[in-house]
Amino acid sequence: MSSTTPWWRSAVIYQVYIRSFADGNGDGVGDIAGLRSRLPYLKSLGVDALWINPWYQSPMADGGYDVADFRAIDPLFGTVADAEQLIEEAHRHQIRVIPDIVPNHTSDQHVWFQAALAAGSGSPERERYVFRPGRGPDGAEPPNNWVSCFGGPAWTRLPDGEWYLHLYAPEQPDLNWQHPDVHAEFESILRFWFSRGVDGFRIDVAHGLVKDPELPDLRPEPADEGTARGHVEHPHWDRDEVHDIYRAWRKVAHEFPGDRAFVAEAWADTPERLAAYVRPGGLHTAFNFDFLMASWNAKDLRTVIDDSLAMLSAVGAPATWVLSNHDVMRHTSRYARQTVARWVPNERYQPEGPVDLELGTRRARAAAMLMLALPGGAYIYQGDELGLPEVEDLPETVLQDPFWERSGHTDRGRDGCRVPIPWSGTTAPFGFSPEDTSAEPWLPQPANWGEHSVQTQTGDETSMLELYRTALRLRRGNPALGDGSMTWLDAPAGVLAFRRDPGFVCVVNLSGEPYRLPDHTSILLSSGPVEDGLLATDHAVWLAV
Ligand code: NOJ
């Protein structure tokens, strides 16, 4: 990778779910002060940038993805001055900062939505959102059959009889991106934060902003969706018009010095559709969820890697790789099932079978080494580097994710991957909050959380944390890694082996048999012991060749 390559083509970006990362003020919720105090940790881990989940003023109906004011920081997390200080300090550590931006919807407490409610039916204020009369006698039926991603109808009726659209919770009304005010407002918000030094944005629901103006019913019925792979024009997901918005945003980014970059959270049917987000003049990068959704199977992984690289390189964009985030079951637990099925797009992941965390951890180590050896950038979700498992047994009384209520208590939602991080000690809050704190962490930590803490793992050469530290250090110093290309090497079924030039080979053994390593000059890193030149099942190795 040349030193003139833009940073975002090969960056390792660490995702900070701020309410669960580090609590600086002792209220049991993570905040900017806590994050600032842990910057040396992130520096020593060796990441290039932070993606910070929404920190804006919010009633927190969806963990901050219901934003009431994009130019204010929620008091739970700090102030705009704190954010500015964080950005400056991170930059001093050579770490870039990318906040989330949430353009598909606002909070129902946002001034625009409050004004729309007050102004009433037919008013210009309502045109910034998607208000419609209902169907059926007295308009008592929703305007169409769209469903909320959290369950139930995507429409809520107001006392005055009109309905408004929310693809997520009722507290998250969808904006109308046919309205010029919405475009102008978001470009102004981008400038507000760019001028405070942020290095880019992660764009929430980037594929959802534009709706078919006719708001036609979904066909086939929503229950049948998600089974077919292949693009069918959809009334609200991944419509071509959405790219016009991002071409304008890219120009806004160019108004500022330095390499500011966008990453799209775009769920697309095919790698071709995903690549459309990162064509020249569009966004810089997009999460590649196909990798996260792949089964633990060499053939499936190889297909995903090949398809992703082919489509993205056709438009000149780098790939990004991600194993976990705040919306999905942590991969240590996903991989802890003997058979890891391919995830069905648009459906919640419901794993089957007994949980073997030793197995999950072994595979998670190998997966991390695979991900960090592939061409392009990579995302680490906080706690991945500690090998945290999903907390699958949170008591029902503490569940906060809207999925839980909206699904009629059938889907426990995403809280299990959002449990506050263990830093040190043997009892809760495990260093998450300051020592003299009486407030409990906003989600309870398991009693054995200390086994995974940063303190426990630091210096233990066999720990997940030291594996990540070493991998990131090697990656940073090795010109073969990061942006670039790769070549598959011949290997038996079940073994992934590829070369990156100059002089680097990664091998991952997903077969049931030990695999004899190809010729090499040295082993740079291995996810477990390599004996007699044999790589055991579910292990990975980086070789100098
Ligand atoms: C995607 C975010 O990652 C998720 O956490 C959120 O609930 C939805 N978008 C709605 O904003």
PDB file of N, CA and C and ligand atoms in Angstrom, residues 62 65 102 105 150 168 172 202 204-205 265 326-327 414 418, ligand 1:
ATOM      1  N   ASP A  62     -34.500   4.379  20.526  1.00  0.00           N
ATOM      2  CA  ASP A  62     -33.768   3.338  19.797  1.00  0.00           C
ATOM      3  C   ASP A  62     -32.270   3.589  19.980  1.00  0.00           C
ATOM      4  N   TYR A  65     -30.679   6.337  17.922  1.00  0.00           N
ATOM      5  CA  TYR A  65     -30.999   6.418  16.484  1.00  0.00           C
ATOM      6  C   TYR A  65     -32.320   7.171  16.259  1.00  0.00           C
ATOM      7  N   VAL A 102     -27.944  10.016  10.851  1.00  0.00           N
ATOM      8  CA  VAL A 102     -29.176   9.232  10.730  1.00  0.00           C
ATOM      9  C   VAL A 102     -30.168  10.013   9.857  1.00  0.00           C
ATOM     10  N   HIS A 105     -34.611   9.171   9.271  1.00  0.00           N
ATOM     11  CA  HIS A 105     -35.700   9.545  10.180  1.00  0.00           C
ATOM     12  C   HIS A 105     -35.172  10.467  11.262  1.00  0.00           C
ATOM     13  N   PHE A 150     -38.868  -3.164  13.122  1.00  0.00           N
ATOM     14  CA  PHE A 150     -38.931  -3.686  14.492  1.00  0.00           C
ATOM     15  C   PHE A 150     -40.206  -4.490  14.737  1.00  0.00           C
ATOM     16  N   TYR A 168     -38.998   2.305  11.208  1.00  0.00           N
ATOM     17  CA  TYR A 168     -38.491   1.735  12.469  1.00  0.00           C
ATOM     18  C   TYR A 168     -39.557   1.978  13.540  1.00  0.00           C
ATOM     19  N   GLN A 172     -39.678   7.205  15.533  1.00  0.00           N
ATOM     20  CA  GLN A 172     -38.690   7.531  14.490  1.00  0.00           C
ATOM     21  C   GLN A 172     -39.387   7.805  13.152  1.00  0.00           C
ATOM     22  N   ARG A 202     -20.651   7.664   9.258  1.00  0.00           N
ATOM     23  CA  ARG A 202     -21.283   6.380   8.942  1.00  0.00           C
ATOM     24  C   ARG A 202     -22.758   6.727   8.715  1.00  0.00           C
ATOM     25  N   ASP A 204     -26.473   5.932   8.476  1.00  0.00           N
ATOM     26  CA  ASP A 204     -27.456   4.951   8.922  1.00  0.00           C
ATOM     27  C   ASP A 204     -28.518   4.735   7.840  1.00  0.00           C
ATOM     28  N   VAL A 205     -28.898   3.485   7.628  1.00  0.00           N
ATOM     29  CA  VAL A 205     -29.960   3.130   6.673  1.00  0.00           C
ATOM     30  C   VAL A 205     -29.779   3.886   5.355  1.00  0.00           C
ATOM     31  N   GLU A 265     -24.172   2.375   5.576  1.00  0.00           N
ATOM     32  CA  GLU A 265     -24.854   1.169   6.051  1.00  0.00           C
ATOM     33  C   GLU A 265     -25.933   0.897   5.010  1.00  0.00           C
ATOM     34  N   HIS A 326     -23.391  -3.535  16.533  1.00  0.00           N
ATOM     35  CA  HIS A 326     -24.353  -3.407  17.636  1.00  0.00           C
ATOM     36  C   HIS A 326     -25.745  -3.915  17.265  1.00  0.00           C
ATOM     37  N   ASP A 327     -25.910  -4.430  16.057  1.00  0.00           N
ATOM     38  CA  ASP A 327     -27.234  -4.904  15.614  1.00  0.00           C
ATOM     39  C   ASP A 327     -27.309  -6.418  15.502  1.00  0.00           C
ATOM     40  N   ARG A 414     -31.440  -6.688  20.462  1.00  0.00           N
ATOM     41  CA  ARG A 414     -30.000  -6.563  20.266  1.00  0.00           C
ATOM     42  C   ARG A 414     -29.228  -6.187  21.529  1.00  0.00           C
ATOM     43  N   ARG A 418     -24.737  -5.488  23.439  1.00  0.00           N
ATOM     44  CA  ARG A 418     -24.512  -4.094  23.837  1.00  0.00           C
ATOM     45  C   ARG A 418     -24.154  -3.956  25.316  1.00  0.00           C
TER      46      ARG A 418
HETATM   47  C1  NOJ B   1     -29.451   0.776  11.754  1.00  0.00           C
HETATM   48  C2  NOJ B   1     -28.785   0.909  13.082  1.00  0.00           C
HETATM   49  O1  NOJ B   1     -27.548   0.256  13.048  1.00  0.00           O
HETATM   50  C3  NOJ B   1     -29.748   0.343  14.092  1.00  0.00           C
HETATM   51  O2  NOJ B   1     -29.154   0.204  15.356  1.00  0.00           O
HETATM   52  C4  NOJ B   1     -30.963   1.220  14.148  1.00  0.00           C
HETATM   53  O3  NOJ B   1     -31.934   0.639  15.011  1.00  0.00           O
HETATM   54  C5  NOJ B   1     -31.596   1.382  12.763  1.00  0.00           C
HETATM   55  N1  NOJ B   1     -30.622   1.618  11.740  1.00  0.00           N
HETATM   56  C6  NOJ B   1     -32.568   2.533  12.751  1.00  0.00           C
HETATM   57  O4  NOJ B   1     -31.907   3.766  12.831  1.00  0.00           O
END
